[in-house]
Short mmCIF file of C-alpha atoms in Angstrom, two decimals:
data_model
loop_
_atom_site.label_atom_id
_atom_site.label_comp_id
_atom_site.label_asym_id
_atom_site.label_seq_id
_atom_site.Cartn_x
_atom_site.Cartn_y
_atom_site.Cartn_z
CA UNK X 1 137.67 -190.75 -24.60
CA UNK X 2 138.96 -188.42 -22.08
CA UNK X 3 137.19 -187.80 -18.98
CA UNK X 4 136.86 -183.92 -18.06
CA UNK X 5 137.92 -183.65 -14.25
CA UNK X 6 134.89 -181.76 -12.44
CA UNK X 7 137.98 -180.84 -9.79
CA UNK X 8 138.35 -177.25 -9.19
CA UNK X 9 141.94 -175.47 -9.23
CA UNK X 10 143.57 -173.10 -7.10
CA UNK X 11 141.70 -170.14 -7.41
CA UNK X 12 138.59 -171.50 -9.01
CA UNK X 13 136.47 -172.14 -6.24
CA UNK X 14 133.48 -170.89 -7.86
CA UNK X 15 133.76 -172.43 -11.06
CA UNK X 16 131.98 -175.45 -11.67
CA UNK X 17 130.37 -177.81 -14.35
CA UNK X 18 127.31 -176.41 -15.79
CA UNK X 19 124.64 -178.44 -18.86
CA UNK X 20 127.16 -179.19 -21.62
CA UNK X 21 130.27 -176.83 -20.52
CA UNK X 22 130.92 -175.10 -16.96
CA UNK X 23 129.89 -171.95 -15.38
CA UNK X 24 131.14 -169.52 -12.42
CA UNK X 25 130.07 -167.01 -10.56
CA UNK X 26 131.48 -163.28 -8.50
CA UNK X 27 130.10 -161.65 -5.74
CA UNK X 28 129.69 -157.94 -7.16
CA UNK X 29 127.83 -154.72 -6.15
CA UNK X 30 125.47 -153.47 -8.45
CA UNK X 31 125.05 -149.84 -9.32
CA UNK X 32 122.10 -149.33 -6.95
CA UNK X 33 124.15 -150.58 -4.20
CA UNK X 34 123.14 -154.29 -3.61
CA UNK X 35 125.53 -156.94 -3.48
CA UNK X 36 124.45 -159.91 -6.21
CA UNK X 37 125.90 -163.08 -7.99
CA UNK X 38 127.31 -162.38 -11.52
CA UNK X 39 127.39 -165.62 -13.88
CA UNK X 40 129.69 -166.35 -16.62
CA UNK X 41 129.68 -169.04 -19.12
CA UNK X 42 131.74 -171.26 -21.29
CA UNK X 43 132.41 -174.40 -22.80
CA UNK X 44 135.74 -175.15 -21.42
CA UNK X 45 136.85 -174.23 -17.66
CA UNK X 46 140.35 -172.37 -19.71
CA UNK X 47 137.22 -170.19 -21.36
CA UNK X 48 135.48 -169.74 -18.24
CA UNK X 49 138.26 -169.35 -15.68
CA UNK X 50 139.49 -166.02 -18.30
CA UNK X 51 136.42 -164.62 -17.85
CA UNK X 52 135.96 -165.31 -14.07
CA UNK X 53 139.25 -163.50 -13.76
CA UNK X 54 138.17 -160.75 -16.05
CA UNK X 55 134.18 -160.47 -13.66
CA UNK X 56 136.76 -160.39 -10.43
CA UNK X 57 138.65 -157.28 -11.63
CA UNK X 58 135.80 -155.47 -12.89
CA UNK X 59 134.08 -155.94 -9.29
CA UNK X 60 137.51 -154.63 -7.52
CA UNK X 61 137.10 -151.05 -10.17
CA UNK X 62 133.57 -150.39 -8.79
CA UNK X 63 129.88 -151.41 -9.64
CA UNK X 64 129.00 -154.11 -12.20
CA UNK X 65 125.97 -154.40 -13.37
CA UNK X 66 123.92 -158.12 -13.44
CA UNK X 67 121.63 -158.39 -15.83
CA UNK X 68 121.50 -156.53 -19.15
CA UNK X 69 118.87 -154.27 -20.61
CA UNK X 70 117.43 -154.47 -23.78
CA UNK X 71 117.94 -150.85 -25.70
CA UNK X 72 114.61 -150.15 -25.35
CA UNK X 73 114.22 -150.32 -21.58
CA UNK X 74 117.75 -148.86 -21.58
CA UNK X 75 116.58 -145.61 -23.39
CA UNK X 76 113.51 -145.29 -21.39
CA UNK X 77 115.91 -145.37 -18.52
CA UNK X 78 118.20 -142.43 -20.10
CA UNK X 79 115.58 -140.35 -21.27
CA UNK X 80 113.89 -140.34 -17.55
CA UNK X 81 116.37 -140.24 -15.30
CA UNK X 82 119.02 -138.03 -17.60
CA UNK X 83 117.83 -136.28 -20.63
CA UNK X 84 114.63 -134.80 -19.00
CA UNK X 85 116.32 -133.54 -15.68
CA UNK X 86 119.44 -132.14 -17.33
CA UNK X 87 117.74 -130.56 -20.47
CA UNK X 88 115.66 -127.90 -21.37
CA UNK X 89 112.10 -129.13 -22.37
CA UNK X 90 112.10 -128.83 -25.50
CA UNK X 91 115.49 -130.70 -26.42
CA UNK X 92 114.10 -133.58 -24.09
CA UNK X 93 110.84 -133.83 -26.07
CA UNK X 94 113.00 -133.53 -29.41
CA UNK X 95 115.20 -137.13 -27.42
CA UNK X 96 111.85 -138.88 -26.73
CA UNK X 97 110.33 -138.57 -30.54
CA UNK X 98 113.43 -139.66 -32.30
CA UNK X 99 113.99 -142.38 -30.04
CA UNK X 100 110.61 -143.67 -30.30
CA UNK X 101 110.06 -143.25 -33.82
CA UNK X 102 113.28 -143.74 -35.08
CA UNK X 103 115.55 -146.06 -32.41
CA UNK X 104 113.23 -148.45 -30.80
CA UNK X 105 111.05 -149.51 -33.29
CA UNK X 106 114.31 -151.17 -35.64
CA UNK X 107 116.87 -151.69 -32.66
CA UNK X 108 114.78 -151.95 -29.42
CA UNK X 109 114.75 -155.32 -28.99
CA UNK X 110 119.06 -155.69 -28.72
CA UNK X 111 121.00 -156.41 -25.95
CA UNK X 112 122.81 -152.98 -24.54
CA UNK X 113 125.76 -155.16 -24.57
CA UNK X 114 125.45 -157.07 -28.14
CA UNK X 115 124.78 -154.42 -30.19
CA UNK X 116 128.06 -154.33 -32.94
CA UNK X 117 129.31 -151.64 -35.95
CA UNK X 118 127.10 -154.15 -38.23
CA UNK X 119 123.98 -153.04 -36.25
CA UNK X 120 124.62 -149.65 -36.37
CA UNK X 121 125.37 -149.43 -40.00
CA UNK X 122 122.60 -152.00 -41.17
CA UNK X 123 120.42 -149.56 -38.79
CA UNK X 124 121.10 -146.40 -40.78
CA UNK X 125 120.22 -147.98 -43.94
CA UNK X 126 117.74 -148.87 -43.38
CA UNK X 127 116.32 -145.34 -41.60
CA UNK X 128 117.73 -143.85 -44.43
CA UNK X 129 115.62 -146.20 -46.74
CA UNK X 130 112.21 -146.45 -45.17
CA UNK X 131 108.96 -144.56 -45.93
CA UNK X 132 107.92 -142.88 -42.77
CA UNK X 133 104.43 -142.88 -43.44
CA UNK X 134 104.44 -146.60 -43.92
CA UNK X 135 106.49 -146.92 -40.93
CA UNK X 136 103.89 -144.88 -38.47
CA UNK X 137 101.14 -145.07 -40.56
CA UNK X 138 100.25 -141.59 -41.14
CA UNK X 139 97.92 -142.51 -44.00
CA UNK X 140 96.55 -144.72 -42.75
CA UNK X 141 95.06 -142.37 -39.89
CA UNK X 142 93.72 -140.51 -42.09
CA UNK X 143 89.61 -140.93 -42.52
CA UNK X 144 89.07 -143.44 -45.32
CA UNK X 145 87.65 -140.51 -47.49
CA UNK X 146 90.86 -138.45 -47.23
CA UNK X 147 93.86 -141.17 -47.81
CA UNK X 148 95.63 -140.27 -51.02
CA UNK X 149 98.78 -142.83 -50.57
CA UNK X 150 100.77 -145.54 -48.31
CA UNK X 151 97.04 -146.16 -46.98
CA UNK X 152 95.84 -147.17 -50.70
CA UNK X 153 99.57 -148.96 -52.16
CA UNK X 154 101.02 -146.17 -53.80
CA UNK X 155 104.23 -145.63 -51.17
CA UNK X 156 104.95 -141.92 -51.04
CA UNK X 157 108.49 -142.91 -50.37
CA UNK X 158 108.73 -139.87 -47.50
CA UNK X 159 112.38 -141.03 -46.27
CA UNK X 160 114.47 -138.78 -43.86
CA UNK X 161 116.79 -136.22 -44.45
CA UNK X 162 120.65 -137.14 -44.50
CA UNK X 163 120.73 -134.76 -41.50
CA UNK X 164 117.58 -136.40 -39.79
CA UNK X 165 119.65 -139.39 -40.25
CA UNK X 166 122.81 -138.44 -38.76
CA UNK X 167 120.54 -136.73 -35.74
CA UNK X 168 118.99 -139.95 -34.98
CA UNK X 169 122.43 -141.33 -34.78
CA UNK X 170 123.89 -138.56 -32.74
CA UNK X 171 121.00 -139.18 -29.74
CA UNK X 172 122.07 -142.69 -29.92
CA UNK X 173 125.48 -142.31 -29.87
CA UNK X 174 125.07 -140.09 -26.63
CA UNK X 175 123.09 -142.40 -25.00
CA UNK X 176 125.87 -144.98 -25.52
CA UNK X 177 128.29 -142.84 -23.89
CA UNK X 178 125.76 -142.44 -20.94
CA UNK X 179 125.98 -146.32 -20.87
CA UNK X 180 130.26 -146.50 -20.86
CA UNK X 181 129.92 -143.87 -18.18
CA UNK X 182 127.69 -146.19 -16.11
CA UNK X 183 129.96 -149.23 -16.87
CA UNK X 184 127.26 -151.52 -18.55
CA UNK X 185 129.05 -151.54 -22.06
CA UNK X 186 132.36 -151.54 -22.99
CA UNK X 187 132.22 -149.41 -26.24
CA UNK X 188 130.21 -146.98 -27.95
CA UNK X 189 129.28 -148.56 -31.47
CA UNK X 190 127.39 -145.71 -32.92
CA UNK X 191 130.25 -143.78 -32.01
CA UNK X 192 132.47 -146.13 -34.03
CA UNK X 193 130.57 -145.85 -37.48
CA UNK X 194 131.43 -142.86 -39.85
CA UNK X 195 128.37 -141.32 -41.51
CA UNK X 196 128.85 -138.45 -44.30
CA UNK X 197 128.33 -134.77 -42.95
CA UNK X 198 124.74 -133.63 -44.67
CA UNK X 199 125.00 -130.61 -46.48
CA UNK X 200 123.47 -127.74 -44.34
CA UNK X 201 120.96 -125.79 -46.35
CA UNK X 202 122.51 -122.18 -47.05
CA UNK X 203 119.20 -119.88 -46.54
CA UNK X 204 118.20 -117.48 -48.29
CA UNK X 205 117.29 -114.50 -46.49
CA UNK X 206 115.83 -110.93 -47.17
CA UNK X 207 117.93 -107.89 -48.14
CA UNK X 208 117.46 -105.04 -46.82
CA UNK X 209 115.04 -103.42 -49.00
CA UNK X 210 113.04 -106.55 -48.59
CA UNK X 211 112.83 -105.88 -44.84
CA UNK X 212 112.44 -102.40 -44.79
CA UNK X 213 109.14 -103.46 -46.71
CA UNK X 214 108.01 -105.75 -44.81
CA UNK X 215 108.33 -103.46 -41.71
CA UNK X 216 106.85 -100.56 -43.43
CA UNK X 217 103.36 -102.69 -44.35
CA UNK X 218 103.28 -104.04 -41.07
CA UNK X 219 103.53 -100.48 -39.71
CA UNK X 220 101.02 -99.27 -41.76
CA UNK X 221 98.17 -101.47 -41.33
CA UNK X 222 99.51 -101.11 -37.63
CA UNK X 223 99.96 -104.85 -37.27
CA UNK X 224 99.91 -105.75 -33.10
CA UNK X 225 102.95 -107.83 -33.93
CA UNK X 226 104.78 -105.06 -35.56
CA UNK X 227 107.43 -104.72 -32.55
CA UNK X 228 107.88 -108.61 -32.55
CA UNK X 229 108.66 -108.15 -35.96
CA UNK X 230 111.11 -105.28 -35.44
CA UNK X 231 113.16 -106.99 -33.23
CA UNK X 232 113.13 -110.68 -34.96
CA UNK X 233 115.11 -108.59 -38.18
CA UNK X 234 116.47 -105.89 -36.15
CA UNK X 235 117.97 -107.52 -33.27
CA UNK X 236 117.75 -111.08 -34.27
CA UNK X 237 115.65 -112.05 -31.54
CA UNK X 238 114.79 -116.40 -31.83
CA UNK X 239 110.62 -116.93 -32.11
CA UNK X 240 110.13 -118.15 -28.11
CA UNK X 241 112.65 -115.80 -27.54
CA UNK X 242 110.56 -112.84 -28.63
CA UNK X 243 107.26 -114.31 -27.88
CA UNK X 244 108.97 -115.43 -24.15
CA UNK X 245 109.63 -111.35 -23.75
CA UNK X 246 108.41 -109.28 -20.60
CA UNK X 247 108.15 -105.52 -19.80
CA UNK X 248 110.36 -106.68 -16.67
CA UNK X 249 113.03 -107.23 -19.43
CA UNK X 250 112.69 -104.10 -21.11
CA UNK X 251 114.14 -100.84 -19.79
CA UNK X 252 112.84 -98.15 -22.22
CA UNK X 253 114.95 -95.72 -20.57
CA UNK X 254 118.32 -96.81 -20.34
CA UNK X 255 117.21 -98.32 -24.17
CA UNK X 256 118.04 -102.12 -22.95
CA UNK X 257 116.52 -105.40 -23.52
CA UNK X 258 117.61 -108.51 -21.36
CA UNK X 259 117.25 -112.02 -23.26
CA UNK X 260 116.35 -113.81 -20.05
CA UNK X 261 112.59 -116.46 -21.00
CA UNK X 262 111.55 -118.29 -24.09
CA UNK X 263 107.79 -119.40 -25.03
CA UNK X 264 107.81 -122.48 -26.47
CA UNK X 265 104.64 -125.27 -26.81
CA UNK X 266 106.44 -128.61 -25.78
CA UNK X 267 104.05 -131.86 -25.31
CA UNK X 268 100.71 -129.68 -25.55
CA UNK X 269 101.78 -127.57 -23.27
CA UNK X 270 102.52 -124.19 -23.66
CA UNK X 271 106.12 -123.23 -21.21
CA UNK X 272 107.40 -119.96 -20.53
CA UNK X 273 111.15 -120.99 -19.46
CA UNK X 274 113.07 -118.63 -17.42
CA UNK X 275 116.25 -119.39 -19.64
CA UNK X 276 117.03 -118.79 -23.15
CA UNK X 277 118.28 -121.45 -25.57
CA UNK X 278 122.13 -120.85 -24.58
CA UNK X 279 124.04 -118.56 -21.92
CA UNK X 280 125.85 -116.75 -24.72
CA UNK X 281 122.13 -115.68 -25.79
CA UNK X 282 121.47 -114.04 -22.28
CA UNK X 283 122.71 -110.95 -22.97
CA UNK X 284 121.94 -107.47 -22.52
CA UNK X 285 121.40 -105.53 -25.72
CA UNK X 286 121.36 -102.15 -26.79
CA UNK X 287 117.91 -101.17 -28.14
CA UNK X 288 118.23 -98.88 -31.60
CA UNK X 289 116.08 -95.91 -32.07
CA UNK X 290 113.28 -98.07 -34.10
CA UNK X 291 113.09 -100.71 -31.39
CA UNK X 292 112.65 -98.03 -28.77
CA UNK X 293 109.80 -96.44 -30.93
CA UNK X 294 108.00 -99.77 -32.02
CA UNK X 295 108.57 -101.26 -28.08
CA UNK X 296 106.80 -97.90 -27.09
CA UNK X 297 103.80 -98.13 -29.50
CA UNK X 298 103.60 -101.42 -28.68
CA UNK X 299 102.57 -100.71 -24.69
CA UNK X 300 100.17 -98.07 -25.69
CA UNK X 301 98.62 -100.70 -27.82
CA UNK X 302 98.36 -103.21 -24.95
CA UNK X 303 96.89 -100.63 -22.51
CA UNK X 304 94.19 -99.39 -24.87
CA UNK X 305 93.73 -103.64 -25.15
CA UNK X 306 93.00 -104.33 -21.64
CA UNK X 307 90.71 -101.66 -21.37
CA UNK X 308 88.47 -102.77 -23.97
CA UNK X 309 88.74 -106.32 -22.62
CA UNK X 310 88.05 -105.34 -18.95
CA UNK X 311 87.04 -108.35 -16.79
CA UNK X 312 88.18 -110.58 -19.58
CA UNK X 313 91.57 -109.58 -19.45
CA UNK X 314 94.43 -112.21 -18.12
CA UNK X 315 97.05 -110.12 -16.39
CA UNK X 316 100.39 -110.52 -17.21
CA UNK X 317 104.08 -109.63 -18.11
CA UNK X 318 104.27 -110.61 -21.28
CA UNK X 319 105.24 -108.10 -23.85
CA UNK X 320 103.22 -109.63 -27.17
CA UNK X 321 99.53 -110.71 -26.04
CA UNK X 322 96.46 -111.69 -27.84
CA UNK X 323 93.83 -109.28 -27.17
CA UNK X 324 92.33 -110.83 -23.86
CA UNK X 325 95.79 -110.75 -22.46
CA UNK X 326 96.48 -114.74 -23.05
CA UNK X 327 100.17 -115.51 -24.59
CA UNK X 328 100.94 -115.65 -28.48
CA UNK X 329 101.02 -119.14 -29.49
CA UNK X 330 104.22 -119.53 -31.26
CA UNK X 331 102.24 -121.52 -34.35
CA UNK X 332 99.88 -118.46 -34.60
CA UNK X 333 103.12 -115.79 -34.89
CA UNK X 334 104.17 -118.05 -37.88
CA UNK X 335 101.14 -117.86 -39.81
CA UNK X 336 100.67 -113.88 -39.11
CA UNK X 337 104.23 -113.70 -40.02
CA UNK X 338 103.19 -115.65 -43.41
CA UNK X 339 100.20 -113.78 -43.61
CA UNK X 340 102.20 -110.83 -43.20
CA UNK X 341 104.93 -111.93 -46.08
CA UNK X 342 102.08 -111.96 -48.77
CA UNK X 343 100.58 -108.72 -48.23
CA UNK X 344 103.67 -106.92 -47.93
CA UNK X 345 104.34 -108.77 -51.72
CA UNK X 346 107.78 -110.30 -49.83
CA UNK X 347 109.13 -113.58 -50.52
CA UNK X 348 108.01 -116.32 -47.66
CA UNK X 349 111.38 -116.94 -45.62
CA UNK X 350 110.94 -118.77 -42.33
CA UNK X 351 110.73 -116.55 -38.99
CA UNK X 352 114.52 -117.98 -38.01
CA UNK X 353 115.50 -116.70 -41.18
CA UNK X 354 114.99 -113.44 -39.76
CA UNK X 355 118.31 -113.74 -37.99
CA UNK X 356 120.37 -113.69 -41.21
CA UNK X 357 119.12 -110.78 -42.17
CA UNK X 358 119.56 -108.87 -38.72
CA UNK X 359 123.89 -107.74 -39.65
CA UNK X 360 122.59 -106.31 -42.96
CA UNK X 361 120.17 -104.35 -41.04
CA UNK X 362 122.50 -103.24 -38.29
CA UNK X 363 124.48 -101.77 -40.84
CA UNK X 364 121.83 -99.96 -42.89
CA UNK X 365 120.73 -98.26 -39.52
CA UNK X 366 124.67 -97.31 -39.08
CA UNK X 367 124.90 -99.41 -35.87
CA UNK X 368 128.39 -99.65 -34.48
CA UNK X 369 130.12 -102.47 -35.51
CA UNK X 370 130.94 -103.21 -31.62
CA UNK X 371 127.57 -102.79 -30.85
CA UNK X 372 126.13 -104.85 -33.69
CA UNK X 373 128.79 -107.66 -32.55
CA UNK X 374 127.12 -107.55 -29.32
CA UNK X 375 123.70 -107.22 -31.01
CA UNK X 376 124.72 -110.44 -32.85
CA UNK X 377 126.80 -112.43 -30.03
CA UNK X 378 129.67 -113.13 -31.78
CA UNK X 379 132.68 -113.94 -29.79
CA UNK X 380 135.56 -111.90 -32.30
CA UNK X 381 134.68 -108.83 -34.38
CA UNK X 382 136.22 -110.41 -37.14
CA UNK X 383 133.16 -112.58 -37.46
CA UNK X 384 131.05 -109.55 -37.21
CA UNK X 385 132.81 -107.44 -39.90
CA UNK X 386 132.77 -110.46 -42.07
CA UNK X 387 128.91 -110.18 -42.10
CA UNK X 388 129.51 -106.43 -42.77
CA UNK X 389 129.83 -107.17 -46.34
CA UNK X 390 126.45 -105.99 -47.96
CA UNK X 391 126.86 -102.01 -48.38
CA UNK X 392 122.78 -101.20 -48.21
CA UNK X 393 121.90 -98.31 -50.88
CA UNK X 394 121.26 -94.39 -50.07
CA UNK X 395 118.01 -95.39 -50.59
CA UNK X 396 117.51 -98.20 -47.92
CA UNK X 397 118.96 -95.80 -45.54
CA UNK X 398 117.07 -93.32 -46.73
CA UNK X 399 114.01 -95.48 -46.39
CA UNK X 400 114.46 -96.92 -42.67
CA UNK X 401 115.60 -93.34 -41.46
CA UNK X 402 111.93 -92.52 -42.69
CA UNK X 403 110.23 -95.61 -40.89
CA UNK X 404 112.14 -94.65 -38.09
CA UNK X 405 110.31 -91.12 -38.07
CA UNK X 406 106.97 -92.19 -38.99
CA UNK X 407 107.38 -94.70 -35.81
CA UNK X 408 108.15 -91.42 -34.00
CA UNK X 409 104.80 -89.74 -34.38
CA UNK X 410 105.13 -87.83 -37.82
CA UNK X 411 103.20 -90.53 -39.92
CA UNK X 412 100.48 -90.28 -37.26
CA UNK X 413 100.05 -87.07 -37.14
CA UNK X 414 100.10 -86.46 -40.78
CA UNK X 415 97.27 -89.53 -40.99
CA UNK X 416 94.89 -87.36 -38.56
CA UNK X 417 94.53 -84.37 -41.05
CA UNK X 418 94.23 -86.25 -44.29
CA UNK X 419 91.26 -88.95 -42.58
CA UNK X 420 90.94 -92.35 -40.95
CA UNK X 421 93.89 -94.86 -42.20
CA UNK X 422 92.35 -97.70 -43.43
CA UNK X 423 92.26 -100.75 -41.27
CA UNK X 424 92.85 -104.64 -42.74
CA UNK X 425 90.29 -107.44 -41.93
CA UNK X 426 91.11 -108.88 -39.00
CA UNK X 427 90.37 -112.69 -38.18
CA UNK X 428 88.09 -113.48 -35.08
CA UNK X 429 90.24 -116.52 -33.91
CA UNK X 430 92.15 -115.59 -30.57
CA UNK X 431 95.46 -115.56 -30.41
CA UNK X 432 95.84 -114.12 -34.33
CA UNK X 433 94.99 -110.26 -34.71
CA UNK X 434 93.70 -107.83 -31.54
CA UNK X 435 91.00 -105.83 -32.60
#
C-alpha cells in the first residue's frame, strides 16, 4: 500500500489534506470589495493543485466570487438590482411574472454554476408540457361552486404557447449573460440550446371600408373616445400611447402631435411614463385634416365636461378623461373599443391591430407617402411603399372625404334643423362613457 505524502510542493503552500482527498485555498476579492478565502476540492493533490492554479489566475483578472447562488436568489438579485432600474415598468413587471411562474418554480433550486444544456432542454419540456392551471392552481381558487376543471380531475391541459416558451427562455438566457458579465459562471447554457422560431400570428386587420365604419358610428353616436379612435387607425397611435396623450403634446395650430408619455396599469398601479415604448416612437407627427377636426371636438367635449362636473372635477393634462376628469383605464378603452366593434356591425380585431390598418388609411386620405413613412416610422420608404399596396375604392375615398366634412361642422349643423340626434345608453360605471 502506498502511503500518500501530506508534504506540500513548491508552490502549493496552501494545499493540504482534507476528509478522504485534499483541499486548498486563494486569497481573492469578492465583487463587493472584501477580500475572502476561496476553497477548492479534489481527490488527488494533481486534481487539486490544477484547480488551485486555475482560482490563482482568476483572482489576478479581477473579482471572484465565493460562494454560489442558487438561481432563485440569483434572479431575485437580477431582477432588483438590474431589470427594474434599467427598464421601463412595464417590461420589468413582464421579467418578474415569467420568472416566478415559469423559472423558479422548475429550476430555482440549481446551482448558478451547475446548471448544464440537459437542464435547459429537460426545462423547456417540460414548460412546454405542463398545465398551467395545475401548476398555479387557478381552479382551484376558484369558490368551490364555480370550479369546472383541474380543481375537480378533469386537466384542462392549458400549456403555453411555443412563443411563451421561447420568451421564458429568452429572460433566462439574459439573465445568464448578466451572470458571465459579473464573472460567477463561465457559460450561458440557455444560450447554448436551439429552440424552433414560433410562428408569429399574421393578423388580420380591417380594410378600409371597415374603418371608415367604425369611425363613422362612433362619430355619430358622438362616442367621447371618438378622437382616441381616430388616431389609433389613423396615425397608429399604441393604447398607453394614446391614452398617455396631453394637450401639452398637441399643437392644433402648427397641426402636430409629439409621442412623448404612455398610460399603462403595471402592479395595480396606474403610471403615466414620460417616455414612449422606444425612441424611434418619439416622434413628431403631422396631424391630417380628420385628426385636427376630431382632436378639436374632442376639447370642446372636455370643457363642456368639467363644467358639469364642477368641484368634482380632477384637473389635468390628459387629452382622453372620464367624465370627472380621472384618466382612462387602459382595460376600460378595450371594452368601449369592443363595445364599439359590435354596434358599428365590425369584426372584433384587437386595439393593436389598429396599427395594421393605419398605411391603408394613410393612403385612402391621399397622405404623402413621405409623410405617411413618417406617420408610420419606418426607417426606408421602401418599407413604406411596400405597405402602399391596397388601392382603397372611389368609394372609401369618397366616404372618409365625407366623415372628414361632417367632423367639420356640416353634419352638425344639418342635425340642428332636422331634430335632436339620438343619443346611445350610456353605462354609469366611471371611467366607461361621459355623460
Amino acid at each position: 500500500m502506498v502511503r500518500v505524502s501530506g508534504k506540500r510542493g513548491n508552490g502549493e503552500g496552501s494545499i493540504y489534506p482534507y476528509r478522504n482527498g485534499f483541499a486548498a485555498y486563494v486569497w481573492v476579492t469578492t465583487p463587493d470589495g472584501n477580500r475572502k478565502r476561496k476553497y477548492v476540492y479534489g481527490p488527488t493533490r494533481k486534481d487539486v493543485h490544477e484547480k488551485w492554479l486555475k482560482l490563482h489566475n482568476e483572482a489576478k483578472k479581477g473579482p471572484v466570487a465565493t460562494s454560489t447562488p442558487t438561481l432563485a436568489n440569483y434572479l431575485a438579485y437580477w431582477l432588483k438590482e438590474v431589470v427594474e432600474p434599467n427598464l421601463r415598468p412595464l417590461t420589468a413587471a413582464t421579467y418578474e411574472t415569467t420568472v416566478r411562474l415559469y423559472v423558479v418554480p422548475l429550476l430555482g433550486a440549481k446551482r448558478l454554476d451547475r446548471l448544464t444544456v440537459q437542464d435547459m432542454r429537460g426545462w423547456l419540456n417540460r414548460l412546454a408540457e405542463t398545465c398551467q392551471c395545475c401548476a398555479q392552481g387557478k381552479d382551484a381558487k376558484r369558490p368551490e361552486e364555480r370550479q369546472r376543471c383541474c380543481a375537480k380531475g378533469e386537466c384542462c391541459r392549458q400549456t403555453l404557447s411555443k412563443r411563451s416558451v421561447n420568451d421564458a427562455r429568452t429572460i433566462l438566457r439574459s439573465a445568464l449573460t448578466n451572470a458571465m458579465v459579473e464573472e460567477r459562471i463561465s457559460k450561458n447554457v440557455a444560450q447554448l440550446v436551439k429552440v424552433q422560431r414560433a410562428r408569429r400570428k399574421r393578423p388580420d386587420p380591417w380594410s378600409v371600408e371597415e374603418a371608415c365604419s367604425f369611425l363613422e358610428n362612433a362619430q355619430m353616436w358622438r362616442d367621447y373616445l371618438y378622437a382616441a379612435y381616430v388616431l389609433i387607425l389613423v396615425l397608429g397611435l399604441r393604447k398607453g400611447e394614446v391614452l398617455g396623450l396631453t394637450w401639452s403634446d398637441v399643437n392644433l395650430d402648427t397641426g402636430e402631435l409629439h409621442i412623448r408619455h404612455q398610460l399603462q396599469r403595471v402592479r395595480r398601479r396606474l403610471l403615466h411614463t414620460d417616455t414612449a415604448k422606444t425612441e424611434a416612437s418619439e416622434a413628431v407627427l403631422p396631424l391630417p385634416d380628420i385628426c385636427l377636426a376630431a382632436l378639436r371636438l374632442r376639447k370642446k367635449e372636455q370643457e363642456v365636461a368639467r363644467e358639469r362636473a364642477a368641484d368634482l372635477w380632477t384637473e389635468s393634462d390628459l387629452v382622453f378623461t372620464t367624465r370627472n376628469g380621472t384618466p382612462v383605464e387602459p382595460r376600460n378603452f378595450t371594452r368601449e373599443f369592443d363595445r364599439r366593434c359590435e354596434r358599428a356591425g365590425v369584426r372584433r380585431i384587437r386595439v393593436h391591430d389598429t396599427r395594421h390598418t393605419c398605411a391603408s388609411l394613410l393612403a385612402a386620405l391621399d397622405v404623402h407617402p413621405r409623410i405617411a413613412m413618417q406617420i408610420l416610422r419606418h426607417s426606408e420608404i421602401a418599407v413604406t411603399m411596400e405597405v402602399y399596396t391596397h388601392v382603397p375604392s372611389a368609394d372609401t375615398r369618397r366616404a372618409l372625404r365625407k366623415l372628414g366634412k361632417a367632423l367639420g361642422g356640416s353634419k352638425q349643423r344639418d342635425g340642428k334643423k332636422k331634430g335632436k340626434r339620438k343619443r346611445e345608453e350610456r353605462p354609469d360605471g366611471d371611467g366607461l362613457q361621459e355623460p
